[in-house]
Structures are given as structure tokens and as C-alpha cells.
């Protein structure tokens, strides 16, 4: 169960933080947003977090169902990144709605994942457990931006417009959606492990 949570952590965070690194460029290239304003919509992601993380944390404290909450967050992640990958959905309102939904998904998983660790790890090993989770997470946060950058430069270059290189983000967003699919699989495995071991 611990390793499932560590894998879920790296997959989920890898589909959010590296995405935010490329999000302003996505806003320019796909949604035709002025470069000066390209960071505004991605900056709205924390609003979903601010409003709902305490609510989801309280819900987890009252009802439990941590694995189910993580499954819901993973399904949302797949839907959001898959929708970002559809070329014809290029209106800025679509981007705004998807970023706010991503903020909600991003508040779901951590509010259930972090409190679940002490339920399965003895108190005298919690420091090591959290350190290992962050260690695994940072491999993903190092590797995923490298992967996305390589994919963009190798397969996704468009024409140079006004001296700026353009990119097609369909393939990178599909990769982010695949991280969501893997997160869903791991969350389902975690739920099965929870059912088996109580």
C-alpha cells in the first residue's frame, strides 16, 4: 500500500507541476492568448485548491474513502488532460474551465493521500516514509519536464511566427493524460489492497 501511494504521488504530481511549467506556452500556442497574459489562466489553478482542499480534507476525516477519492482525482486528471489534447477545443473559456477543474482534482488527491500514510506506516518510521515518497516524487518532477521538452522539440515544432517558435501541444497533453491513466490503475490497485488488508 505504501508503494502504491508513492507511485500515485509521483504520477499525479508529474501530471500537474510539469504541466504548469508548460501551461503558459500552451495558452499562447493553442488558445492564442497574448504572451503578456499567458500566465493568468494557469495562475488560477490554486483557487480550486484554496477553496476545496480544506473541504476534501474534512470529508476524508469524517468518511474515510481515501482510495476512492484518489480514483476520482485520477479520472478527473485523465478527462482534463485529454480535453486539453483535442485540437479543435481552442477557446480560452475551455482553458479556464479545465484549469479550474485541475485545481479541484489537485486538491482531491493530496487531501486523501497524505493523511493515509500514517494509517499504514508505524509512527517511528513516518519520517523515512515521507522522505521516500518525496524521493520518488522528485524523480518524476525531474524526468517529466525533460520528457515533455524532448517531445516538443522532436515531434511538435510548428512554423516560426514573428520570430517565435510555435508548438503543437496535442502529443504532450496526451502524455499527461497517460499519467492520469497510470494513476487510475495504481489507485485501483490501492483500493484492492485496502480491501484485502483492511
mmCIF file of N, CA and C in Angstrom, residues 4-142:
data_model
loop_
_atom_site.group_PDB
_atom_site.id
_atom_site.type_symbol
_atom_site.label_atom_id
_atom_site.label_comp_id
_atom_site.label_asym_id
_atom_site.label_seq_id
_atom_site.Cartn_x
_atom_site.Cartn_y
_atom_site.Cartn_z
ATOM 1 N N UNK A 4 2.214 1.813 -3.473
ATOM 2 C CA UNK A 4 1.142 2.291 -4.351
ATOM 3 C C UNK A 4 0.929 3.783 -4.148
ATOM 4 N N UNK A 5 0.949 4.220 -2.880
ATOM 5 C CA UNK A 5 0.768 5.653 -2.600
ATOM 6 C C UNK A 5 1.936 6.471 -3.150
ATOM 7 N N UNK A 6 3.158 5.937 -3.012
ATOM 8 C CA UNK A 6 4.327 6.638 -3.546
ATOM 9 C C UNK A 6 4.234 6.767 -5.069
ATOM 10 N N UNK A 7 3.805 5.682 -5.732
ATOM 11 C CA UNK A 7 3.643 5.727 -7.199
ATOM 12 C C UNK A 7 2.529 6.685 -7.595
ATOM 13 N N UNK A 8 1.428 6.650 -6.849
ATOM 14 C CA UNK A 8 0.318 7.560 -7.134
ATOM 15 C C UNK A 8 0.769 9.006 -6.990
ATOM 16 N N UNK A 9 1.577 9.253 -5.977
ATOM 17 C CA UNK A 9 2.097 10.596 -5.736
ATOM 18 C C UNK A 9 2.926 11.076 -6.930
ATOM 19 N N UNK A 10 3.868 10.245 -7.385
ATOM 20 C CA UNK A 10 4.749 10.672 -8.484
ATOM 21 C C UNK A 10 3.945 10.842 -9.775
ATOM 22 N N UNK A 11 2.995 9.953 -10.028
ATOM 23 C CA UNK A 11 2.211 10.057 -11.262
ATOM 24 C C UNK A 11 1.313 11.294 -11.239
ATOM 25 N N UNK A 12 0.665 11.530 -10.098
ATOM 26 C CA UNK A 12 -0.266 12.647 -10.008
ATOM 27 C C UNK A 12 0.466 13.990 -10.063
ATOM 28 N N UNK A 13 1.507 14.115 -9.250
ATOM 29 C CA UNK A 13 2.248 15.376 -9.229
ATOM 30 C C UNK A 13 2.963 15.621 -10.557
ATOM 31 N N UNK A 14 3.383 14.547 -11.231
ATOM 32 C CA UNK A 14 4.051 14.690 -12.526
ATOM 33 C C UNK A 14 3.095 15.173 -13.608
ATOM 34 N N UNK A 15 1.805 14.959 -13.390
ATOM 35 C CA UNK A 15 0.812 15.421 -14.364
ATOM 36 C C UNK A 15 0.313 16.826 -14.049
ATOM 37 N N UNK A 16 0.764 17.401 -12.925
ATOM 38 C CA UNK A 16 0.311 18.745 -12.549
ATOM 39 C C UNK A 16 1.465 19.754 -12.600
ATOM 40 N N UNK A 17 2.520 19.549 -11.807
ATOM 41 C CA UNK A 17 3.592 20.550 -11.730
ATOM 42 C C UNK A 17 4.327 20.748 -13.058
ATOM 43 N N UNK A 18 4.772 19.674 -13.758
ATOM 44 C CA UNK A 18 5.394 19.906 -15.073
ATOM 45 C C UNK A 18 4.421 20.526 -16.071
ATOM 46 N N UNK A 19 3.127 20.149 -15.975
ATOM 47 C CA UNK A 19 2.131 20.780 -16.844
ATOM 48 C C UNK A 19 2.109 22.290 -16.634
ATOM 49 N N UNK A 20 2.148 22.719 -15.369
ATOM 50 C CA UNK A 20 2.120 24.156 -15.079
ATOM 51 C C UNK A 20 3.332 24.878 -15.667
ATOM 52 N N UNK A 21 4.460 24.173 -15.759
ATOM 53 C CA UNK A 21 5.657 24.770 -16.361
ATOM 54 C C UNK A 21 5.398 25.119 -17.832
ATOM 55 N N UNK A 22 4.689 24.229 -18.530
ATOM 56 C CA UNK A 22 4.439 24.428 -19.964
ATOM 57 C C UNK A 22 3.114 25.126 -20.251
ATOM 58 N N UNK A 23 2.272 25.306 -19.230
ATOM 59 C CA UNK A 23 0.924 25.841 -19.444
ATOM 60 C C UNK A 23 0.898 27.226 -20.104
ATOM 61 N N UNK A 24 1.757 28.193 -19.687
ATOM 62 C CA UNK A 24 1.709 29.493 -20.372
ATOM 63 C C UNK A 24 1.999 29.377 -21.866
ATOM 64 N N UNK A 25 2.950 28.504 -22.241
ATOM 65 C CA UNK A 25 3.259 28.304 -23.659
ATOM 66 C C UNK A 25 2.098 27.620 -24.374
ATOM 67 N N UNK A 26 1.409 26.707 -23.680
ATOM 68 C CA UNK A 26 0.211 26.077 -24.232
ATOM 69 C C UNK A 26 -0.864 27.138 -24.498
ATOM 70 N N UNK A 27 -1.030 28.079 -23.565
ATOM 71 C CA UNK A 27 -2.034 29.132 -23.733
ATOM 72 C C UNK A 27 -1.747 29.977 -24.976
ATOM 73 N N UNK A 28 -0.465 30.235 -25.221
ATOM 74 C CA UNK A 28 -0.078 31.031 -26.394
ATOM 75 C C UNK A 28 -0.305 30.240 -27.679
ATOM 76 N N UNK A 29 0.188 29.002 -27.721
ATOM 77 C CA UNK A 29 0.200 28.216 -28.953
ATOM 78 C C UNK A 29 -1.147 27.621 -29.326
ATOM 79 N N UNK A 30 -1.918 27.186 -28.336
ATOM 80 C CA UNK A 30 -3.200 26.553 -28.662
ATOM 81 C C UNK A 30 -4.372 27.509 -28.544
ATOM 82 N N UNK A 31 -4.371 28.325 -27.494
ATOM 83 C CA UNK A 31 -5.550 29.160 -27.212
ATOM 84 C C UNK A 31 -5.378 30.600 -27.695
ATOM 85 N N UNK A 32 -4.243 30.882 -28.342
ATOM 86 C CA UNK A 32 -3.979 32.189 -28.955
ATOM 87 C C UNK A 32 -4.111 33.342 -27.958
ATOM 88 N N UNK A 33 -3.641 33.104 -26.734
ATOM 89 C CA UNK A 33 -3.665 34.138 -25.703
ATOM 90 C C UNK A 33 -2.400 34.972 -25.820
ATOM 91 N N UNK A 34 -2.536 36.271 -25.654
ATOM 92 C CA UNK A 34 -1.397 37.180 -25.728
ATOM 93 C C UNK A 34 -0.325 36.742 -24.729
ATOM 94 N N UNK A 35 0.962 36.713 -25.156
ATOM 95 C CA UNK A 35 2.031 36.268 -24.248
ATOM 96 C C UNK A 35 2.058 37.001 -22.908
ATOM 97 N N UNK A 36 1.673 38.290 -22.920
ATOM 98 C CA UNK A 36 1.673 39.044 -21.662
ATOM 99 C C UNK A 36 0.645 38.513 -20.660
ATOM 100 N N UNK A 37 -0.397 37.844 -21.165
ATOM 101 C CA UNK A 37 -1.473 37.333 -20.303
ATOM 102 C C UNK A 37 -1.450 35.810 -20.196
ATOM 103 N N UNK A 38 -0.446 35.165 -20.786
ATOM 104 C CA UNK A 38 -0.446 33.701 -20.881
ATOM 105 C C UNK A 38 -0.329 32.998 -19.534
ATOM 106 N N UNK A 39 0.152 33.699 -18.515
ATOM 107 C CA UNK A 39 0.275 33.073 -17.198
ATOM 108 C C UNK A 39 -0.942 33.244 -16.313
ATOM 109 N N UNK A 40 -1.916 34.064 -16.762
ATOM 110 C CA UNK A 40 -3.062 34.381 -15.889
ATOM 111 C C UNK A 40 -3.948 33.157 -15.664
ATOM 112 N N UNK A 41 -4.315 32.460 -16.741
ATOM 113 C CA UNK A 41 -5.207 31.306 -16.586
ATOM 114 C C UNK A 41 -4.533 30.187 -15.780
ATOM 115 N N UNK A 42 -3.274 29.797 -16.088
ATOM 116 C CA UNK A 42 -2.637 28.778 -15.230
ATOM 117 C C UNK A 42 -2.526 29.212 -13.770
ATOM 118 N N UNK A 43 -2.402 30.522 -13.526
ATOM 119 C CA UNK A 43 -2.294 31.010 -12.140
ATOM 120 C C UNK A 43 -3.590 30.818 -11.357
ATOM 121 N N UNK A 44 -4.696 30.556 -12.066
ATOM 122 C CA UNK A 44 -5.974 30.344 -11.383
ATOM 123 C C UNK A 44 -6.081 28.957 -10.753
ATOM 124 N N UNK A 45 -5.180 28.039 -11.127
ATOM 125 C CA UNK A 45 -5.246 26.682 -10.583
ATOM 126 C C UNK A 45 -5.286 26.662 -9.059
ATOM 127 N N UNK A 46 -4.471 27.458 -8.375
ATOM 128 C CA UNK A 46 -4.527 27.412 -6.902
ATOM 129 C C UNK A 46 -5.878 27.793 -6.305
ATOM 130 N N UNK A 47 -6.729 28.530 -7.055
ATOM 131 C CA UNK A 47 -8.022 28.913 -6.490
ATOM 132 C C UNK A 47 -8.890 27.688 -6.190
ATOM 133 N N UNK A 48 -8.911 26.717 -7.131
ATOM 134 C CA UNK A 48 -9.631 25.470 -6.864
ATOM 135 C C UNK A 48 -9.065 24.782 -5.635
ATOM 136 N N UNK A 49 -7.750 24.864 -5.495
ATOM 137 C CA UNK A 49 -7.052 24.277 -4.351
ATOM 138 C C UNK A 49 -7.424 24.964 -3.044
ATOM 139 N N UNK A 50 -7.337 26.287 -3.053
ATOM 140 C CA UNK A 50 -7.585 27.072 -1.834
ATOM 141 C C UNK A 50 -8.981 26.812 -1.292
ATOM 142 N N UNK A 51 -9.955 26.780 -2.195
ATOM 143 C CA UNK A 51 -11.341 26.656 -1.762
ATOM 144 C C UNK A 51 -11.696 25.248 -1.300
ATOM 145 N N UNK A 52 -11.129 24.222 -1.982
ATOM 146 C CA UNK A 52 -11.659 22.882 -1.773
ATOM 147 C C UNK A 52 -10.771 21.938 -0.980
ATOM 148 N N UNK A 53 -9.475 22.210 -0.861
ATOM 149 C CA UNK A 53 -8.612 21.288 -0.110
ATOM 150 C C UNK A 53 -9.085 21.113 1.339
ATOM 151 N N UNK A 54 -9.419 22.208 2.067
ATOM 152 C CA UNK A 54 -9.936 22.001 3.433
ATOM 153 C C UNK A 54 -11.233 21.179 3.451
ATOM 154 N N UNK A 55 -12.096 21.401 2.458
ATOM 155 C CA UNK A 55 -13.363 20.656 2.382
ATOM 156 C C UNK A 55 -13.098 19.166 2.176
ATOM 157 N N UNK A 56 -12.216 18.838 1.211
ATOM 158 C CA UNK A 56 -11.931 17.432 0.931
ATOM 159 C C UNK A 56 -11.180 16.778 2.093
ATOM 160 N N UNK A 57 -10.293 17.532 2.754
ATOM 161 C CA UNK A 57 -9.603 17.003 3.934
ATOM 162 C C UNK A 57 -10.579 16.666 5.046
ATOM 163 N N UNK A 58 -11.537 17.559 5.264
ATOM 164 C CA UNK A 58 -12.564 17.323 6.288
ATOM 165 C C UNK A 58 -13.452 16.134 5.920
ATOM 166 N N UNK A 59 -13.788 16.031 4.628
ATOM 167 C CA UNK A 59 -14.592 14.905 4.148
ATOM 168 C C UNK A 59 -13.860 13.593 4.397
ATOM 169 N N UNK A 60 -12.546 13.594 4.132
ATOM 170 C CA UNK A 60 -11.729 12.392 4.368
ATOM 171 C C UNK A 60 -11.713 12.045 5.857
ATOM 172 N N UNK A 61 -11.577 13.073 6.719
ATOM 173 C CA UNK A 61 -11.561 12.830 8.166
ATOM 174 C C UNK A 61 -12.873 12.219 8.648
ATOM 175 N N UNK A 62 -13.985 12.664 8.046
ATOM 176 C CA UNK A 62 -15.293 12.196 8.502
ATOM 177 C C UNK A 62 -15.685 10.853 7.887
ATOM 178 N N UNK A 63 -15.375 10.666 6.605
ATOM 179 C CA UNK A 63 -15.896 9.498 5.873
ATOM 180 C C UNK A 63 -14.819 8.469 5.510
ATOM 181 N N UNK A 64 -13.535 8.886 5.498
ATOM 182 C CA UNK A 64 -12.502 7.971 5.009
ATOM 183 C C UNK A 64 -12.553 7.917 3.488
ATOM 184 N N UNK A 65 -12.559 6.733 2.930
ATOM 185 C CA UNK A 65 -12.662 6.537 1.472
ATOM 186 C C UNK A 65 -11.508 7.193 0.712
ATOM 187 N N UNK A 66 -10.300 7.127 1.298
ATOM 188 C CA UNK A 66 -9.141 7.769 0.660
ATOM 189 C C UNK A 66 -8.854 7.232 -0.723
ATOM 190 N N UNK A 67 -8.911 5.894 -0.906
ATOM 191 C CA UNK A 67 -8.620 5.305 -2.218
ATOM 192 C C UNK A 67 -9.662 5.749 -3.249
ATOM 193 N N UNK A 68 -10.930 5.841 -2.830
ATOM 194 C CA UNK A 68 -11.990 6.278 -3.746
ATOM 195 C C UNK A 68 -11.773 7.731 -4.162
ATOM 196 N N UNK A 69 -11.383 8.575 -3.212
ATOM 197 C CA UNK A 69 -11.105 9.978 -3.529
ATOM 198 C C UNK A 69 -9.957 10.072 -4.542
ATOM 199 N N UNK A 70 -8.928 9.226 -4.360
ATOM 200 C CA UNK A 70 -7.794 9.242 -5.292
ATOM 201 C C UNK A 70 -8.204 8.744 -6.672
ATOM 202 N N UNK A 71 -9.125 7.789 -6.729
ATOM 203 C CA UNK A 71 -9.633 7.296 -8.020
ATOM 204 C C UNK A 71 -10.382 8.417 -8.745
ATOM 205 N N UNK A 72 -11.230 9.135 -8.011
ATOM 206 C CA UNK A 72 -11.985 10.252 -8.614
ATOM 207 C C UNK A 72 -11.019 11.313 -9.152
ATOM 208 N N UNK A 73 -9.993 11.659 -8.350
ATOM 209 C CA UNK A 73 -8.997 12.634 -8.791
ATOM 210 C C UNK A 73 -8.273 12.182 -10.039
ATOM 211 N N UNK A 74 -7.948 10.894 -10.122
ATOM 212 C CA UNK A 74 -7.248 10.360 -11.294
ATOM 213 C C UNK A 74 -8.130 10.407 -12.542
ATOM 214 N N UNK A 75 -9.420 10.082 -12.380
ATOM 215 C CA UNK A 75 -10.355 10.147 -13.519
ATOM 216 C C UNK A 75 -10.472 11.592 -14.011
ATOM 217 N N UNK A 76 -10.547 12.535 -13.072
ATOM 218 C CA UNK A 76 -10.613 13.952 -13.459
ATOM 219 C C UNK A 76 -9.352 14.355 -14.232
ATOM 220 N N UNK A 77 -8.199 13.874 -13.763
ATOM 221 C CA UNK A 77 -6.928 14.192 -14.414
ATOM 222 C C UNK A 77 -6.924 13.710 -15.867
ATOM 223 N N UNK A 78 -7.399 12.489 -16.091
ATOM 224 C CA UNK A 78 -7.468 11.933 -17.446
ATOM 225 C C UNK A 78 -8.369 12.808 -18.318
ATOM 226 N N UNK A 79 -9.569 13.111 -17.812
ATOM 227 C CA UNK A 79 -10.526 13.917 -18.573
ATOM 228 C C UNK A 79 -9.942 15.284 -18.932
ATOM 229 N N UNK A 80 -9.313 15.934 -17.965
ATOM 230 C CA UNK A 80 -8.797 17.300 -18.167
ATOM 231 C C UNK A 80 -7.698 17.312 -19.218
ATOM 232 N N UNK A 81 -6.693 16.455 -19.050
ATOM 233 C CA UNK A 81 -5.569 16.475 -19.996
ATOM 234 C C UNK A 81 -5.979 15.959 -21.370
ATOM 235 N N UNK A 82 -6.890 14.978 -21.411
ATOM 236 C CA UNK A 82 -7.374 14.509 -22.706
ATOM 237 C C UNK A 82 -8.116 15.632 -23.436
ATOM 238 N N UNK A 83 -8.925 16.390 -22.691
ATOM 239 C CA UNK A 83 -9.660 17.507 -23.308
ATOM 240 C C UNK A 83 -8.684 18.578 -23.803
ATOM 241 N N UNK A 84 -7.619 18.847 -23.026
ATOM 242 C CA UNK A 84 -6.586 19.781 -23.481
ATOM 243 C C UNK A 84 -5.942 19.316 -24.787
ATOM 244 N N UNK A 85 -5.892 17.992 -25.010
ATOM 245 C CA UNK A 85 -5.202 17.469 -26.201
ATOM 246 C C UNK A 85 -6.037 17.559 -27.472
ATOM 247 N N UNK A 86 -7.338 17.842 -27.353
ATOM 248 C CA UNK A 86 -8.205 17.895 -28.543
ATOM 249 C C UNK A 86 -7.970 19.213 -29.284
ATOM 250 N N UNK A 87 -7.433 19.144 -30.512
ATOM 251 C CA UNK A 87 -7.023 20.376 -31.218
ATOM 252 C C UNK A 87 -8.131 21.404 -31.427
ATOM 253 N N UNK A 88 -9.376 20.942 -31.725
ATOM 254 C CA UNK A 88 -10.424 21.925 -32.059
ATOM 255 C C UNK A 88 -10.994 22.658 -30.845
ATOM 256 N N UNK A 89 -10.704 22.192 -29.634
ATOM 257 C CA UNK A 89 -11.159 22.893 -28.430
ATOM 258 C C UNK A 89 -10.115 23.932 -28.051
ATOM 259 N N UNK A 90 -10.193 25.084 -28.723
ATOM 260 C CA UNK A 90 -9.136 26.088 -28.570
ATOM 261 C C UNK A 90 -9.644 27.456 -28.101
ATOM 262 N N UNK A 91 -10.833 27.460 -27.484
ATOM 263 C CA UNK A 91 -11.363 28.708 -26.941
ATOM 264 C C UNK A 91 -10.783 28.929 -25.544
ATOM 265 N N UNK A 92 -10.481 30.170 -25.196
ATOM 266 C CA UNK A 92 -9.873 30.456 -23.893
ATOM 267 C C UNK A 92 -10.770 30.060 -22.724
ATOM 268 N N UNK A 93 -12.103 30.045 -22.949
ATOM 269 C CA UNK A 93 -13.023 29.617 -21.885
ATOM 270 C C UNK A 93 -12.829 28.141 -21.542
ATOM 271 N N UNK A 94 -12.532 27.323 -22.570
ATOM 272 C CA UNK A 94 -12.233 25.903 -22.340
ATOM 273 C C UNK A 94 -11.014 25.783 -21.440
ATOM 274 N N UNK A 95 -9.975 26.566 -21.743
ATOM 275 C CA UNK A 95 -8.747 26.549 -20.934
ATOM 276 C C UNK A 95 -9.042 26.953 -19.492
ATOM 277 N N UNK A 96 -9.848 27.985 -19.318
ATOM 278 C CA UNK A 96 -10.197 28.475 -17.982
ATOM 279 C C UNK A 96 -10.915 27.395 -17.165
ATOM 280 N N UNK A 97 -11.930 26.768 -17.769
ATOM 281 C CA UNK A 97 -12.706 25.734 -17.076
ATOM 282 C C UNK A 97 -11.815 24.542 -16.720
ATOM 283 N N UNK A 98 -10.969 24.121 -17.675
ATOM 284 C CA UNK A 98 -10.101 22.962 -17.426
ATOM 285 C C UNK A 98 -9.087 23.232 -16.321
ATOM 286 N N UNK A 99 -8.548 24.452 -16.281
ATOM 287 C CA UNK A 99 -7.580 24.795 -15.221
ATOM 288 C C UNK A 99 -8.262 24.781 -13.857
ATOM 289 N N UNK A 100 -9.483 25.309 -13.774
ATOM 290 C CA UNK A 100 -10.208 25.290 -12.500
ATOM 291 C C UNK A 100 -10.529 23.861 -12.072
ATOM 292 N N UNK A 101 -10.906 23.005 -13.038
ATOM 293 C CA UNK A 101 -11.154 21.593 -12.734
ATOM 294 C C UNK A 101 -9.874 20.903 -12.269
ATOM 295 N N UNK A 102 -8.742 21.259 -12.894
ATOM 296 C CA UNK A 102 -7.461 20.688 -12.483
ATOM 297 C C UNK A 102 -7.134 21.084 -11.048
ATOM 298 N N UNK A 103 -7.496 22.313 -10.673
ATOM 299 C CA UNK A 103 -7.313 22.750 -9.294
ATOM 300 C C UNK A 103 -8.123 21.908 -8.323
ATOM 301 N N UNK A 104 -9.349 21.542 -8.737
ATOM 302 C CA UNK A 104 -10.189 20.684 -7.895
ATOM 303 C C UNK A 104 -9.573 19.288 -7.775
ATOM 304 N N UNK A 105 -9.155 18.711 -8.924
ATOM 305 C CA UNK A 105 -8.532 17.384 -8.905
ATOM 306 C C UNK A 105 -7.273 17.398 -8.053
ATOM 307 N N UNK A 106 -6.531 18.491 -8.160
ATOM 308 C CA UNK A 106 -5.274 18.600 -7.430
ATOM 309 C C UNK A 106 -5.503 18.764 -5.929
ATOM 310 N N UNK A 107 -6.696 19.205 -5.538
ATOM 311 C CA UNK A 107 -6.998 19.274 -4.106
ATOM 312 C C UNK A 107 -7.542 17.949 -3.586
ATOM 313 N N UNK A 108 -8.139 17.146 -4.478
ATOM 314 C CA UNK A 108 -8.700 15.855 -4.074
ATOM 315 C C UNK A 108 -7.616 14.883 -3.611
ATOM 316 N N UNK A 109 -6.631 14.649 -4.464
ATOM 317 C CA UNK A 109 -5.671 13.575 -4.201
ATOM 318 C C UNK A 109 -4.791 13.845 -2.980
ATOM 319 N N UNK A 110 -4.129 15.016 -2.881
ATOM 320 C CA UNK A 110 -3.290 15.222 -1.686
ATOM 321 C C UNK A 110 -4.077 15.202 -0.377
ATOM 322 N N UNK A 111 -5.322 15.695 -0.403
ATOM 323 C CA UNK A 111 -6.099 15.722 0.846
ATOM 324 C C UNK A 111 -6.429 14.317 1.331
ATOM 325 N N UNK A 112 -6.398 13.330 0.428
ATOM 326 C CA UNK A 112 -6.643 11.943 0.837
ATOM 327 C C UNK A 112 -5.339 11.161 0.997
ATOM 328 N N UNK A 113 -4.320 11.499 0.197
ATOM 329 C CA UNK A 113 -3.101 10.695 0.187
ATOM 330 C C UNK A 113 -2.238 10.917 1.427
ATOM 331 N N UNK A 114 -1.945 12.186 1.735
ATOM 332 C CA UNK A 114 -1.013 12.443 2.838
ATOM 333 C C UNK A 114 -1.530 11.952 4.186
ATOM 334 N N UNK A 115 -2.819 12.112 4.522
ATOM 335 C CA UNK A 115 -3.282 11.570 5.811
ATOM 336 C C UNK A 115 -3.335 10.040 5.839
ATOM 337 N N UNK A 116 -3.305 9.398 4.650
ATOM 338 C CA UNK A 116 -3.383 7.933 4.613
ATOM 339 C C UNK A 116 -2.071 7.273 5.015
ATOM 340 N N UNK A 117 -0.960 7.984 4.847
ATOM 341 C CA UNK A 117 0.350 7.381 5.131
ATOM 342 C C UNK A 117 0.465 6.933 6.590
ATOM 343 N N UNK A 118 0.087 7.767 7.584
ATOM 344 C CA UNK A 118 0.208 7.315 8.980
ATOM 345 C C UNK A 118 -0.707 6.136 9.335
ATOM 346 N N UNK A 119 -1.710 5.869 8.496
ATOM 347 C CA UNK A 119 -2.605 4.747 8.775
ATOM 348 C C UNK A 119 -1.935 3.405 8.498
ATOM 349 N N UNK A 120 -0.909 3.417 7.625
ATOM 350 C CA UNK A 120 -0.292 2.142 7.254
ATOM 351 C C UNK A 120 1.182 2.059 7.653
ATOM 352 N N UNK A 121 1.770 3.174 8.109
ATOM 353 C CA UNK A 121 3.188 3.187 8.484
ATOM 354 C C UNK A 121 3.290 3.432 9.994
ATOM 355 N N UNK A 122 4.097 2.617 10.707
ATOM 356 C CA UNK A 122 4.286 2.863 12.145
ATOM 357 C C UNK A 122 4.862 4.254 12.397
ATOM 358 N N UNK A 123 4.493 4.838 13.525
ATOM 359 C CA UNK A 123 4.887 6.223 13.830
ATOM 360 C C UNK A 123 6.398 6.413 13.810
ATOM 361 N N UNK A 124 7.157 5.412 14.263
ATOM 362 C CA UNK A 124 8.613 5.577 14.323
ATOM 363 C C UNK A 124 9.290 5.442 12.954
ATOM 364 N N UNK A 125 8.496 5.221 11.894
ATOM 365 C CA UNK A 125 9.053 5.149 10.534
ATOM 366 C C UNK A 125 8.436 6.189 9.594
ATOM 367 N N UNK A 126 7.637 7.097 10.164
ATOM 368 C CA UNK A 126 6.941 8.083 9.329
ATOM 369 C C UNK A 126 7.897 9.013 8.597
ATOM 370 N N UNK A 127 8.958 9.451 9.279
ATOM 371 C CA UNK A 127 9.923 10.351 8.629
ATOM 372 C C UNK A 127 10.533 9.707 7.396
ATOM 373 N N UNK A 128 10.936 8.448 7.531
ATOM 374 C CA UNK A 128 11.505 7.711 6.398
ATOM 375 C C UNK A 128 10.463 7.540 5.295
ATOM 376 N N UNK A 129 9.222 7.240 5.689
ATOM 377 C CA UNK A 129 8.162 7.025 4.700
ATOM 378 C C UNK A 129 7.910 8.284 3.877
ATOM 379 N N UNK A 130 7.756 9.416 4.567
ATOM 380 C CA UNK A 130 7.521 10.671 3.839
ATOM 381 C C UNK A 130 8.730 11.037 2.978
ATOM 382 N N UNK A 131 9.935 10.816 3.499
ATOM 383 C CA UNK A 131 11.139 11.119 2.729
ATOM 384 C C UNK A 131 11.199 10.261 1.468
ATOM 385 N N UNK A 132 10.838 8.977 1.583
ATOM 386 C CA UNK A 132 10.841 8.090 0.410
ATOM 387 C C UNK A 132 9.808 8.521 -0.624
ATOM 388 N N UNK A 133 8.629 8.948 -0.143
ATOM 389 C CA UNK A 133 7.598 9.413 -1.083
ATOM 390 C C UNK A 133 8.108 10.632 -1.847
ATOM 391 N N UNK A 134 8.711 11.599 -1.128
ATOM 392 C CA UNK A 134 9.245 12.784 -1.806
ATOM 393 C C UNK A 134 10.394 12.418 -2.730
ATOM 394 N N UNK A 135 11.203 11.432 -2.341
ATOM 395 C CA UNK A 135 12.317 10.981 -3.182
ATOM 396 C C UNK A 135 11.787 10.451 -4.514
ATOM 397 N N UNK A 136 10.760 9.563 -4.424
ATOM 398 C CA UNK A 136 10.143 9.011 -5.637
ATOM 399 C C UNK A 136 9.494 10.126 -6.452
ATOM 400 N N UNK A 137 8.796 11.020 -5.775
ATOM 401 C CA UNK A 137 8.113 12.131 -6.455
ATOM 402 C C UNK A 137 9.098 12.996 -7.229
ATOM 403 N N UNK A 138 10.253 13.258 -6.648
ATOM 404 C CA UNK A 138 11.219 14.145 -7.301
ATOM 405 C C UNK A 138 11.874 13.529 -8.530
ATOM 406 N N UNK A 139 11.934 12.189 -8.595
ATOM 407 C CA UNK A 139 12.385 11.559 -9.843
ATOM 408 C C UNK A 139 11.433 11.926 -10.981
ATOM 409 N N UNK A 140 10.139 11.877 -10.676
ATOM 410 C CA UNK A 140 9.153 12.241 -11.690
ATOM 411 C C UNK A 140 9.208 13.715 -12.038
ATOM 412 N N UNK A 141 9.346 14.563 -11.012
ATOM 413 C CA UNK A 141 9.380 16.012 -11.258
ATOM 414 C C UNK A 141 10.650 16.419 -11.984
ATOM 415 N N UNK A 142 11.693 15.573 -11.946
ATOM 416 C CA UNK A 142 12.900 15.833 -12.728
ATOM 417 C C UNK A 142 12.727 15.304 -14.159
#
